Amino acid sequence: MHGMLRLHSDRAYPLHDTAATRAIENESTESLPPHTLMQRAGYAITRLARALAPHAQQVWVLCGPGNNGGDGLEAAATLQSHGIDVTVTWLGDETTTPPDALCALQRARCAGVRFADAPPTTLMPDDLCVDALLGIGLAQGEKKRSPPPLWIKLLHQMRASPATVLNVDIPSGLQADTGAWSGGFEGLAEPSAFSSFSPPIHTLALLTLKPGLLTAQGKDAAGTLWLDDLGTASEQANARATAWLAGPPPVKQRAQASHKGSYGDLAIVGGEGLARRGMGMEGAALLAGSAALHAGTGRVLVVLLDDGALHPAQWMPELMQRRFDVLELTQLTVVCGCGGGDAVREVLPKVLAQAPRLVLDADALNAIAQSKKLKASLKARAAQGYCTVLTPHPLEAARLLGCNAQTVQLDRLACAYNIAKRFDCICVLKGSGTVIAAPMDHLPHINPTGNARLATAGTGDVLAGMVGARLAAGEAAFNAACHAVYAHGRRADQWPNAVPLTASALANEVDDEAAIPVANGMVKKI
């Protein structure tokens, strides 16, 4: 068994959508004796179940009508043979059950497993509930149809139990490709769906890791993530990857014979002043500048759009203040938009036309979304050999696509790719499981680091500064985005629990990769 996947990974990892997983499954089924994959799945579930709940007296297995239910039935038979009291609620019909699942059903019956229409009423915290209702077997049509009320009732009962929950392959009702809940299952994400016990939740992915486990609602729904490839790992399977779980930046040592010019010049353009609209936003630009400095940029120039009302040197003397009209944009990497307000519209045409390396954030993205001319200028940059990274949150992404934030969250990978393709740039779609997409040459990457403590004002500005720092140092745009997002999330993951995480404190963390040891690993043996 490959083991548990933690968000702090020490390597990139291939992700496979439903179609790619099905192809791998079909190839493996054809090359192995009948029923082998389902037996391996049942053994994997059993092994993890006994590791997660070693003192369980009871195990309740909720089994659906397809092969996911068959995996659960196989596990039920094996657990029962180990002397554990197993109750199965099976929602299938023998006349339509797939052959492998029907074989597993007979094995469970022969093993003496108890079948019941409801869960045991005496489940305790040491016990275990297994969700083998749907997995990736949720058909396309069922994503739109309301599920049977009994399914929802039983899933709510499982999550209201004090026992540990183990999802087989993927939490039932979660879409494997997107991490969005299918229609009718959304209530499982509500706090009321869970008891005050807050039992641990685990998910054992089978054959492949699915993108939906790592972005949108997937990370919350899946809990602790495990993988068993059921012995199918191969180079051919990796070649079928449809996305990647991003790995950490490479560890680099700075040469002794270097100087500030070796690490680039970065201009932060933003920070509309209080005088314009009664809304001072200079802090956003200063946060981006501080983050860039602490990420190792050689020189950071701050161009505040506040008519000189604020002096950055009083806040951080290392930041060098400039007027926009004296910038040599063709020689700089630029981060534009952080706290830019309406004032950023006046400088965007020149920035888009001249900056060879550009990060666009916040109000710069909003301005572009409202202007056909600015959209055209953004699209034209790639043809000039310029590189651009956009860093929208879901609402900003929705404005760029002409939709709403809910639509973006329903398929984050597709929306990130659509933005990247539409504007010929790199798109960093922020959120739970940040997605980094390119218009070509790169599969989308999902970032494994970061947590809910980043849900505070200013952390996005910090990220923009960190992306800009890597661009200024000469990293390719896609790599710069992936590595900055990873490092940004890692700072939050390593943050002391007793210390409040604020954007300014996050920006001031030194990103000294040479001093950071390689993580213990994404894959843990059990």
Short mmCIF file of C-alpha atoms in Angstrom, two decimals:
data_model
loop_
_atom_site.label_atom_id
_atom_site.label_comp_id
_atom_site.label_asym_id
_atom_site.label_seq_id
_atom_site.Cartn_x
_atom_site.Cartn_y
_atom_site.Cartn_z
CA MET A 1 0.00 0.00 0.00
CA HIS A 2 1.42 3.39 -0.91
CA GLY A 3 0.14 5.04 2.24
CA MET A 4 -1.26 8.29 3.40
CA LEU A 5 -0.97 11.44 1.35
CA ARG A 6 -0.28 14.53 3.40
CA LEU A 7 -0.57 18.03 2.01
CA HIS A 8 3.12 18.68 2.66
CA SER A 9 4.42 16.47 -0.12
CA ASP A 10 8.04 15.96 -1.07
CA ARG A 11 7.25 15.15 -4.70
CA ALA A 12 4.80 15.85 -7.45
CA TYR A 13 2.08 13.23 -7.89
CA PRO A 14 -0.06 12.35 -10.94
CA LEU A 15 -3.82 12.88 -10.77
CA HIS A 16 -6.31 11.08 -13.00
CA ASP A 17 -9.85 12.09 -13.84
CA THR A 18 -12.68 9.58 -14.14
CA ALA A 19 -12.05 8.76 -17.81
CA ALA A 20 -8.34 8.12 -17.25
CA THR A 21 -9.08 6.05 -14.15
CA ARG A 22 -11.60 3.96 -16.06
CA ALA A 23 -9.03 3.32 -18.81
CA ILE A 24 -6.46 2.14 -16.25
CA GLU A 25 -9.11 0.02 -14.55
CA ASN A 26 -10.16 -1.62 -17.83
CA GLU A 27 -6.58 -2.40 -18.85
CA SER A 28 -5.84 -3.92 -15.45
CA THR A 29 -9.03 -5.97 -15.46
CA GLU A 30 -8.16 -7.44 -18.85
CA SER A 31 -4.65 -8.41 -17.76
CA LEU A 32 -5.58 -9.94 -14.39
CA PRO A 33 -7.65 -12.98 -13.38
CA PRO A 34 -11.36 -12.27 -12.81
CA HIS A 35 -12.30 -10.48 -9.59
CA THR A 36 -8.65 -9.70 -8.76
CA LEU A 37 -8.97 -5.89 -8.60
CA MET A 38 -12.02 -6.02 -6.35
CA GLN A 39 -10.32 -8.51 -4.03
CA ARG A 40 -7.27 -6.24 -3.84
CA ALA A 41 -9.55 -3.28 -3.09
CA GLY A 42 -11.28 -5.20 -0.33
CA TYR A 43 -7.94 -6.16 1.20
CA ALA A 44 -6.72 -2.53 1.01
CA ILE A 45 -9.87 -1.29 2.76
CA THR A 46 -9.52 -3.97 5.42
CA ARG A 47 -5.89 -3.14 6.04
CA LEU A 48 -6.55 0.56 6.43
CA ALA A 49 -9.70 -0.05 8.50
CA ARG A 50 -7.75 -2.11 11.02
CA ALA A 51 -5.02 0.54 11.18
CA LEU A 52 -7.48 3.40 11.69
CA ALA A 53 -9.75 1.60 14.18
CA PRO A 54 -7.64 -1.12 15.81
CA HIS A 55 -10.03 -1.45 18.76
CA ALA A 56 -13.25 -1.45 16.75
CA GLN A 57 -15.91 -3.80 18.03
CA GLN A 58 -18.32 -2.93 15.21
CA VAL A 59 -17.96 -1.84 11.61
CA TRP A 60 -20.87 -0.54 9.54
CA VAL A 61 -20.40 -0.71 5.77
CA LEU A 62 -22.78 1.24 3.51
CA CYS A 63 -22.64 -0.45 0.10
CA GLY A 64 -24.08 0.92 -3.13
CA PRO A 65 -25.38 -0.95 -6.18
CA GLY A 66 -22.16 -0.86 -8.23
CA ASN A 67 -18.53 -1.86 -7.99
CA ASN A 68 -17.80 0.62 -5.21
CA GLY A 69 -20.35 -1.29 -3.18
CA GLY A 70 -18.60 -4.49 -4.28
CA ASP A 71 -15.33 -3.18 -2.83
CA GLY A 72 -17.14 -2.55 0.44
CA LEU A 73 -18.66 -6.05 0.41
CA GLU A 74 -15.23 -7.59 -0.11
CA ALA A 75 -13.90 -5.62 2.85
CA ALA A 76 -16.91 -6.62 4.95
CA ALA A 77 -16.25 -10.32 4.27
CA THR A 78 -12.58 -10.00 5.18
CA LEU A 79 -13.23 -7.97 8.33
CA GLN A 80 -15.84 -10.47 9.46
CA SER A 81 -13.32 -13.28 9.00
CA HIS A 82 -11.00 -11.38 11.32
CA GLY A 83 -13.56 -11.61 14.10
CA ILE A 84 -15.02 -8.11 13.82
CA ASP A 85 -18.78 -7.66 14.05
CA VAL A 86 -19.72 -6.25 10.62
CA THR A 87 -23.09 -4.86 9.56
CA VAL A 88 -23.73 -4.12 5.88
CA THR A 89 -26.46 -1.94 4.46
CA TRP A 90 -26.58 -2.97 0.81
CA LEU A 91 -28.59 -0.85 -1.60
CA GLY A 92 -28.18 -2.99 -4.68
CA ASP A 93 -30.39 -5.31 -6.71
CA GLU A 94 -29.07 -8.76 -7.60
CA THR A 95 -30.66 -8.58 -11.06
CA THR A 96 -28.57 -5.52 -12.02
CA THR A 97 -25.46 -5.94 -9.86
CA PRO A 98 -22.15 -6.14 -11.82
CA PRO A 99 -20.59 -9.64 -11.83
CA ASP A 100 -17.62 -8.78 -9.57
CA ALA A 101 -19.87 -7.06 -7.02
CA LEU A 102 -22.28 -10.01 -7.10
CA CYS A 103 -19.38 -12.34 -6.32
CA ALA A 104 -18.39 -10.09 -3.41
CA LEU A 105 -21.98 -10.15 -2.15
CA GLN A 106 -21.91 -13.95 -2.01
CA ARG A 107 -18.59 -13.89 -0.17
CA ALA A 108 -19.99 -11.50 2.42
CA ARG A 109 -23.02 -13.70 2.96
CA CYS A 110 -20.87 -16.82 3.30
CA ALA A 111 -18.63 -15.02 5.82
CA GLY A 112 -21.64 -14.44 8.08
CA VAL A 113 -21.87 -10.69 7.64
CA ARG A 114 -25.09 -9.23 9.07
CA PHE A 115 -27.25 -7.35 6.56
CA ALA A 116 -29.53 -4.60 7.86
CA ASP A 117 -31.48 -1.63 6.51
CA ALA A 118 -30.00 0.78 9.05
CA PRO A 119 -26.71 1.27 10.92
CA PRO A 120 -26.12 -0.26 14.34
CA THR A 121 -27.44 1.95 17.12
CA THR A 122 -24.49 1.25 19.40
CA LEU A 123 -21.57 2.58 17.36
CA MET A 124 -18.81 4.01 19.58
CA PRO A 125 -15.83 6.30 18.90
CA ASP A 126 -13.52 3.29 18.54
CA ASP A 127 -15.74 1.83 15.82
CA LEU A 128 -15.68 2.44 12.08
CA CYS A 129 -18.14 3.42 9.33
CA VAL A 130 -17.24 2.67 5.71
CA ASP A 131 -18.82 4.69 2.88
CA ALA A 132 -18.84 2.42 -0.19
CA LEU A 133 -22.04 3.82 -1.63
CA LEU A 134 -20.94 5.48 -4.87
CA GLY A 135 -17.24 6.23 -5.35
CA ILE A 136 -16.69 7.44 -8.92
CA GLY A 137 -19.72 5.41 -9.96
CA LEU A 138 -21.89 8.50 -9.86
CA ALA A 139 -23.10 8.63 -13.46
CA GLN A 140 -23.20 11.90 -15.37
CA GLY A 141 -26.99 11.97 -15.31
CA GLU A 142 -27.07 11.32 -11.57
CA LYS A 143 -24.99 14.45 -10.99
CA LYS A 144 -28.08 16.43 -11.93
CA ARG A 145 -30.83 14.13 -10.63
CA SER A 146 -31.77 14.21 -6.97
CA PRO A 147 -30.45 11.11 -5.19
CA PRO A 148 -32.87 8.76 -3.42
CA PRO A 149 -33.79 10.21 0.00
CA LEU A 150 -32.63 6.97 1.64
CA TRP A 151 -29.09 7.52 0.37
CA ILE A 152 -28.93 10.98 1.92
CA LYS A 153 -30.50 9.75 5.17
CA LEU A 154 -27.92 6.97 5.53
CA LEU A 155 -25.00 9.29 4.70
CA HIS A 156 -26.21 11.78 7.29
CA GLN A 157 -26.47 8.98 9.84
CA MET A 158 -22.90 7.97 9.06
CA ARG A 159 -21.59 11.48 9.59
CA ALA A 160 -23.64 11.91 12.76
CA SER A 161 -22.08 8.79 14.25
CA PRO A 162 -19.18 9.11 16.72
CA ALA A 163 -17.26 6.44 14.77
CA THR A 164 -14.38 7.14 12.39
CA VAL A 165 -15.49 7.42 8.75
CA LEU A 166 -13.59 5.78 5.90
CA ASN A 167 -14.67 6.77 2.37
CA VAL A 168 -13.89 4.21 -0.32
CA ASP A 169 -12.24 5.89 -3.33
CA ILE A 170 -14.10 9.20 -2.90
CA PRO A 171 -16.80 10.54 -0.54
CA SER A 172 -20.21 9.62 -1.95
CA GLY A 173 -21.75 12.52 -3.87
CA LEU A 174 -18.44 14.32 -4.45
CA GLN A 175 -17.48 14.66 -8.11
CA ALA A 176 -14.11 13.03 -8.71
CA ASP A 177 -13.08 15.42 -11.48
CA THR A 178 -14.04 18.74 -9.87
CA GLY A 179 -14.37 18.46 -6.08
CA ALA A 180 -17.90 19.89 -6.25
CA TRP A 181 -20.87 18.19 -4.61
CA SER A 182 -23.41 16.68 -6.97
CA GLY A 183 -26.99 17.91 -6.80
CA GLY A 184 -28.78 16.71 -3.70
CA PHE A 185 -25.59 15.92 -1.79
CA GLU A 186 -24.67 19.52 -0.90
CA GLY A 187 -26.14 19.20 2.60
CA LEU A 188 -23.34 16.80 3.49
CA ALA A 189 -21.00 19.79 3.48
CA GLU A 190 -23.05 21.71 6.05
CA PRO A 191 -21.83 21.71 9.68
CA SER A 192 -25.21 20.29 10.75
CA ALA A 193 -24.35 17.15 8.83
CA PHE A 194 -21.69 16.33 11.40
CA SER A 195 -22.11 15.51 15.06
CA SER A 196 -20.49 17.32 17.95
CA PHE A 197 -18.10 14.36 18.18
CA SER A 198 -16.32 15.52 14.98
CA PRO A 199 -15.14 11.97 14.20
CA PRO A 200 -12.03 11.60 12.03
CA ILE A 201 -12.68 11.31 8.28
CA HIS A 202 -10.40 9.37 5.94
CA THR A 203 -10.56 8.59 2.23
CA LEU A 204 -8.81 5.67 0.56
CA ALA A 205 -8.34 6.47 -3.13
CA LEU A 206 -8.13 3.31 -5.24
CA LEU A 207 -6.07 2.91 -8.42
CA THR A 208 -5.49 6.67 -8.80
CA LEU A 209 -5.68 9.99 -7.04
CA LYS A 210 -8.61 12.02 -8.35
CA PRO A 211 -8.35 15.81 -8.78
CA GLY A 212 -11.64 16.37 -6.95
CA LEU A 213 -10.12 15.08 -3.71
CA LEU A 214 -7.70 17.99 -3.65
CA THR A 215 -9.61 21.13 -4.62
CA ALA A 216 -12.96 22.91 -4.07
CA GLN A 217 -14.98 20.96 -1.47
CA GLY A 218 -12.82 17.88 -1.84
CA LYS A 219 -10.21 18.56 0.81
CA ASP A 220 -12.80 19.08 3.54
CA ALA A 221 -14.89 16.11 2.42
CA ALA A 222 -11.98 13.68 2.07
CA GLY A 223 -10.22 14.41 5.34
CA THR A 224 -6.97 12.44 5.58
CA LEU A 225 -6.13 11.06 2.17
CA TRP A 226 -4.69 7.62 1.43
CA LEU A 227 -3.88 5.84 -1.82
CA ASP A 228 -3.61 2.23 -2.93
CA ASP A 229 -2.88 1.75 -6.64
CA LEU A 230 -3.89 -1.93 -6.34
CA GLY A 231 -0.66 -2.94 -8.01
CA THR A 232 -1.36 -1.06 -11.25
CA ALA A 233 1.31 1.65 -11.04
CA SER A 234 3.17 2.01 -14.34
CA GLU A 235 4.76 4.58 -16.59
CA GLN A 236 1.81 4.19 -18.92
CA ALA A 237 -0.57 5.04 -16.07
CA ASN A 238 1.48 8.15 -15.26
CA ALA A 239 1.34 9.16 -18.91
CA ARG A 240 -2.44 9.22 -18.62
CA ALA A 241 -2.35 11.85 -15.85
CA THR A 242 -4.81 14.68 -16.40
CA ALA A 243 -3.35 16.94 -13.69
CA TRP A 244 -0.60 16.93 -11.08
CA LEU A 245 -0.39 17.47 -7.38
CA ALA A 246 2.34 20.11 -7.20
CA GLY A 247 5.61 19.32 -5.49
CA PRO A 248 7.91 21.63 -3.52
CA PRO A 249 10.31 24.11 -5.08
CA PRO A 250 13.82 22.80 -5.70
CA VAL A 251 16.29 23.54 -2.93
CA LYS A 252 18.76 26.15 -4.14
CA GLN A 253 21.92 27.62 -2.68
CA ARG A 254 22.74 31.22 -3.50
CA ALA A 255 26.19 31.66 -4.99
CA GLN A 256 28.60 33.57 -2.81
CA ALA A 257 29.71 35.60 -5.82
CA SER A 258 26.35 37.28 -6.38
CA HIS A 259 24.80 40.69 -5.79
CA LYS A 260 21.34 42.27 -5.62
CA GLY A 261 21.20 42.48 -9.39
CA SER A 262 21.48 38.70 -9.54
CA TYR A 263 17.98 38.35 -8.09
CA GLY A 264 16.06 40.84 -10.16
CA ASP A 265 14.31 44.19 -9.92
CA LEU A 266 10.62 44.11 -9.12
CA ALA A 267 8.12 46.98 -9.21
CA ILE A 268 4.90 46.83 -7.20
CA VAL A 269 2.26 49.07 -8.81
CA GLY A 270 -0.89 49.55 -6.75
CA GLY A 271 -2.10 51.00 -3.47
CA GLU A 272 -4.74 53.59 -4.31
CA GLY A 273 -4.77 56.40 -1.76
CA LEU A 274 -7.47 57.50 0.64
CA ALA A 275 -8.05 60.78 -1.18
CA ARG A 276 -9.59 59.27 -4.32
CA ARG A 277 -12.58 57.36 -2.96
CA GLY A 278 -12.17 57.55 0.78
CA MET A 279 -10.69 54.05 0.71
CA GLY A 280 -6.96 53.87 1.36
CA MET A 281 -5.46 50.61 0.09
CA GLU A 282 -1.74 51.29 0.15
CA GLY A 283 -1.26 48.41 2.57
CA ALA A 284 -1.94 45.84 -0.16
CA ALA A 285 0.98 47.08 -2.26
CA LEU A 286 3.25 47.26 0.78
CA LEU A 287 2.37 43.68 1.70
CA ALA A 288 3.28 42.51 -1.81
CA GLY A 289 6.54 44.45 -1.62
CA SER A 290 7.45 43.02 1.77
CA ALA A 291 6.67 39.49 0.59
CA ALA A 292 8.89 39.97 -2.46
CA LEU A 293 11.77 41.22 -0.31
CA HIS A 294 11.49 38.29 2.05
CA ALA A 295 11.28 35.89 -0.89
CA GLY A 296 14.71 37.11 -1.96
CA THR A 297 14.18 39.80 -4.62
CA GLY A 298 17.27 41.93 -5.18
CA ARG A 299 15.44 45.29 -5.30
CA VAL A 300 11.78 46.09 -4.78
CA LEU A 301 10.39 49.38 -6.08
CA VAL A 302 6.99 50.47 -4.76
CA VAL A 303 4.80 52.67 -6.94
CA LEU A 304 1.84 53.78 -4.85
CA LEU A 305 -1.10 55.29 -6.73
CA ASP A 306 -1.75 57.74 -3.90
CA ASP A 307 -0.05 60.91 -5.18
CA GLY A 308 2.78 60.55 -2.68
CA ALA A 309 0.62 60.65 0.43
CA LEU A 310 2.42 57.68 2.00
CA HIS A 311 6.16 57.07 2.33
CA PRO A 312 6.97 53.33 2.22
CA ALA A 313 10.39 53.93 3.81
CA GLN A 314 8.64 54.76 7.06
CA TRP A 315 7.05 51.31 6.96
CA MET A 316 9.98 49.33 5.54
CA PRO A 317 13.14 51.24 4.56
CA GLU A 318 14.24 48.52 2.12
CA LEU A 319 11.32 49.34 -0.17
CA MET A 320 12.32 51.98 -2.74
CA GLN A 321 9.55 54.41 -3.70
CA ARG A 322 9.12 55.52 -7.31
CA ARG A 323 6.67 57.57 -9.35
CA PHE A 324 5.07 55.61 -12.13
CA ASP A 325 6.20 58.04 -14.83
CA VAL A 326 9.89 57.39 -14.12
CA LEU A 327 9.73 53.58 -14.19
CA GLU A 328 11.70 51.81 -16.90
CA LEU A 329 9.02 49.17 -17.33
CA THR A 330 10.86 47.32 -20.09
CA GLN A 331 13.65 46.50 -17.61
CA LEU A 332 11.44 45.35 -14.74
CA THR A 333 9.30 42.55 -13.48
CA VAL A 334 6.00 44.11 -12.37
CA VAL A 335 3.28 43.14 -9.92
CA CYS A 336 0.26 45.27 -10.69
CA GLY A 337 -3.14 45.66 -9.06
CA CYS A 338 -2.70 45.02 -5.33
CA GLY A 339 -5.00 47.61 -3.75
CA GLY A 340 -5.01 49.48 -7.05
CA GLY A 341 -8.68 50.53 -6.93
CA ASP A 342 -9.87 52.67 -9.83
CA ALA A 343 -6.47 54.33 -10.13
CA VAL A 344 -4.89 51.23 -11.64
CA ARG A 345 -6.93 51.69 -14.83
CA GLU A 346 -4.80 54.71 -15.72
CA VAL A 347 -1.50 52.81 -15.66
CA LEU A 348 -2.60 49.41 -16.96
CA PRO A 349 -2.29 50.17 -20.72
CA LYS A 350 1.38 51.07 -20.35
CA VAL A 351 2.10 48.18 -17.98
CA LEU A 352 0.50 45.67 -20.35
CA ALA A 353 2.36 47.08 -23.31
CA GLN A 354 5.85 47.30 -21.81
CA ALA A 355 6.46 45.01 -18.80
CA PRO A 356 8.15 41.81 -20.04
CA ARG A 357 7.31 39.86 -16.87
CA LEU A 358 4.02 40.67 -15.18
CA VAL A 359 1.84 39.49 -12.32
CA LEU A 360 -1.73 40.83 -12.40
CA ASP A 361 -3.81 40.70 -9.23
CA ALA A 362 -6.96 42.12 -7.65
CA ASP A 363 -8.10 45.44 -9.13
CA ALA A 364 -5.96 45.01 -12.24
CA LEU A 365 -7.97 41.87 -13.02
CA ASN A 366 -11.26 43.67 -12.35
CA ALA A 367 -10.27 46.50 -14.67
CA ILE A 368 -9.34 44.06 -17.45
CA ALA A 369 -12.62 42.20 -17.02
CA GLN A 370 -14.52 45.41 -17.75
CA SER A 371 -12.52 46.54 -20.80
CA LYS A 372 -12.36 44.92 -24.24
CA LYS A 373 -9.29 46.98 -25.04
CA LEU A 374 -7.42 45.84 -21.95
CA LYS A 375 -8.41 42.24 -22.63
CA ALA A 376 -6.95 42.52 -26.11
CA SER A 377 -3.76 44.06 -24.75
CA LEU A 378 -3.42 41.24 -22.25
CA LYS A 379 -3.94 38.59 -24.93
CA ALA A 380 -1.35 40.26 -27.19
CA ARG A 381 1.46 40.01 -24.64
CA ALA A 382 2.31 36.38 -25.37
CA ALA A 383 2.85 37.13 -29.07
CA GLN A 384 5.43 39.73 -28.00
CA GLY A 385 7.31 37.13 -25.98
CA TYR A 386 6.13 38.53 -22.65
CA CYS A 387 5.04 36.30 -19.78
CA THR A 388 2.03 36.99 -17.58
CA VAL A 389 0.66 35.39 -14.42
CA LEU A 390 -2.90 36.13 -13.30
CA THR A 391 -3.79 35.44 -9.64
CA PRO A 392 -7.60 35.65 -9.34
CA HIS A 393 -9.77 34.46 -6.51
CA PRO A 394 -13.04 32.81 -7.66
CA LEU A 395 -15.03 36.05 -7.96
CA GLU A 396 -12.28 37.76 -9.98
CA ALA A 397 -12.04 34.65 -12.17
CA ALA A 398 -15.80 34.78 -12.71
CA ARG A 399 -15.56 38.39 -13.88
CA LEU A 400 -12.85 37.45 -16.38
CA LEU A 401 -15.01 34.61 -17.72
CA GLY A 402 -18.33 36.47 -17.63
CA CYS A 403 -19.98 34.06 -15.20
CA ASN A 404 -20.45 33.86 -11.42
CA ALA A 405 -18.23 32.55 -8.63
CA GLN A 406 -20.45 29.51 -8.06
CA THR A 407 -19.88 28.43 -11.66
CA VAL A 408 -16.13 28.77 -11.17
CA GLN A 409 -16.20 26.64 -8.04
CA LEU A 410 -18.18 23.91 -9.79
CA ASP A 411 -15.18 23.16 -12.04
CA ARG A 412 -12.07 24.97 -10.88
CA LEU A 413 -9.66 23.14 -13.18
CA ALA A 414 -11.69 23.88 -16.29
CA CYS A 415 -12.16 27.54 -15.37
CA ALA A 416 -8.47 28.06 -14.60
CA TYR A 417 -7.58 26.51 -17.96
CA ASN A 418 -10.18 28.60 -19.80
CA ILE A 419 -8.70 31.80 -18.36
CA ALA A 420 -5.17 30.68 -19.24
CA LYS A 421 -6.21 29.82 -22.79
CA ARG A 422 -8.36 32.92 -23.31
CA PHE A 423 -5.58 35.32 -22.31
CA ASP A 424 -2.55 33.19 -23.24
CA CYS A 425 -1.07 33.39 -19.77
CA ILE A 426 -0.60 31.44 -16.55
CA CYS A 427 -3.65 31.42 -14.27
CA VAL A 428 -3.40 30.88 -10.52
CA LEU A 429 -6.97 30.25 -9.33
CA LYS A 430 -6.76 30.74 -5.58
CA GLY A 431 -8.79 28.82 -3.02
CA SER A 432 -8.85 25.42 -1.35
CA GLY A 433 -6.54 23.45 -3.61
CA THR A 434 -5.22 26.38 -5.65
CA VAL A 435 -5.11 25.48 -9.36
CA ILE A 436 -2.25 26.60 -11.60
CA ALA A 437 -3.05 26.31 -15.32
CA ALA A 438 -1.28 27.14 -18.56
CA PRO A 439 -2.71 27.51 -22.08
CA MET A 440 -0.52 24.67 -23.40
CA ASP A 441 2.49 22.46 -22.65
CA HIS A 442 1.62 21.95 -18.98
CA LEU A 443 -1.08 19.89 -17.32
CA PRO A 444 -2.82 21.85 -14.55
CA HIS A 445 -1.26 21.58 -11.10
CA ILE A 446 -3.18 21.54 -7.82
CA ASN A 447 -1.31 22.89 -4.83
CA PRO A 448 -1.28 20.67 -1.72
CA THR A 449 -0.19 23.26 0.86
CA GLY A 450 -2.09 25.94 2.78
CA ASN A 451 -4.99 25.99 5.19
CA ALA A 452 -7.97 28.05 6.32
CA ARG A 453 -5.76 30.43 8.30
CA LEU A 454 -4.96 32.07 4.95
CA ALA A 455 -8.60 33.24 4.76
CA THR A 456 -7.74 36.75 5.92
CA ALA A 457 -7.26 40.08 4.18
CA GLY A 458 -3.92 40.62 2.48
CA THR A 459 -2.66 37.07 2.07
CA GLY A 460 -3.42 37.22 -1.66
CA ASP A 461 -1.22 40.32 -1.95
CA VAL A 462 1.54 38.37 -0.23
CA LEU A 463 1.20 35.62 -2.83
CA ALA A 464 1.37 38.09 -5.70
CA GLY A 465 4.62 39.46 -4.31
CA MET A 466 6.05 35.96 -3.97
CA VAL A 467 5.17 35.07 -7.56
CA GLY A 468 6.75 38.32 -8.71
CA ALA A 469 9.93 37.56 -6.77
CA ARG A 470 10.40 34.27 -8.60
CA LEU A 471 9.71 35.84 -11.98
CA ALA A 472 12.24 38.57 -11.22
CA ALA A 473 14.82 35.93 -10.32
CA GLY A 474 14.42 34.33 -13.74
CA GLU A 475 12.10 31.38 -13.16
CA ALA A 476 9.81 30.36 -15.99
CA ALA A 477 6.30 31.67 -15.41
CA PHE A 478 4.57 28.33 -14.78
CA ASN A 479 7.29 27.16 -12.40
CA ALA A 480 7.36 30.52 -10.64
CA ALA A 481 3.62 30.31 -10.03
CA CYS A 482 3.67 26.69 -8.82
CA HIS A 483 6.64 27.22 -6.53
CA ALA A 484 5.37 30.48 -5.06
CA VAL A 485 1.93 29.03 -4.32
CA TYR A 486 3.52 26.01 -2.66
CA ALA A 487 5.86 28.15 -0.53
CA HIS A 488 3.02 30.52 0.40
CA GLY A 489 0.89 27.63 1.65
CA ARG A 490 3.84 26.00 3.39
CA ARG A 491 4.39 29.14 5.45
CA ALA A 492 0.80 28.86 6.70
CA ASP A 493 1.12 25.12 7.38
CA GLN A 494 4.24 25.68 9.47
CA TRP A 495 2.72 28.59 11.39
CA PRO A 496 2.71 28.13 15.19
CA ASN A 497 -0.80 27.46 16.47
CA ALA A 498 -0.44 29.97 19.28
CA VAL A 499 0.59 32.83 16.97
CA PRO A 500 -2.07 34.75 14.98
CA LEU A 501 -1.50 34.56 11.23
CA THR A 502 -1.77 38.00 9.68
CA ALA A 503 -0.80 38.98 6.17
CA SER A 504 2.01 41.25 7.35
CA ALA A 505 3.49 38.51 9.52
CA LEU A 506 3.16 36.05 6.64
CA ALA A 507 4.90 38.49 4.29
CA ASN A 508 7.79 38.91 6.71
CA GLU A 509 8.62 35.21 6.81
CA VAL A 510 11.96 34.55 5.15
CA ASP A 511 11.64 32.12 2.27
CA ASP A 512 15.08 30.60 2.75
CA GLU A 513 14.69 27.37 0.83
CA ALA A 514 18.29 26.39 1.28
CA ALA A 515 17.66 26.17 5.01
CA ILE A 516 14.42 24.19 4.72
CA PRO A 517 14.96 20.42 4.91
CA VAL A 518 13.09 18.13 2.57
CA ALA A 519 9.73 17.17 4.09
CA ASN A 520 9.37 13.71 5.62
CA GLY A 521 7.29 12.72 2.66
CA MET A 522 3.88 12.59 1.11
CA VAL A 523 3.79 8.81 1.19
CA LYS A 524 3.78 7.17 4.60
CA LYS A 525 4.00 3.43 5.07
CA ILE A 526 1.60 1.61 7.34
#
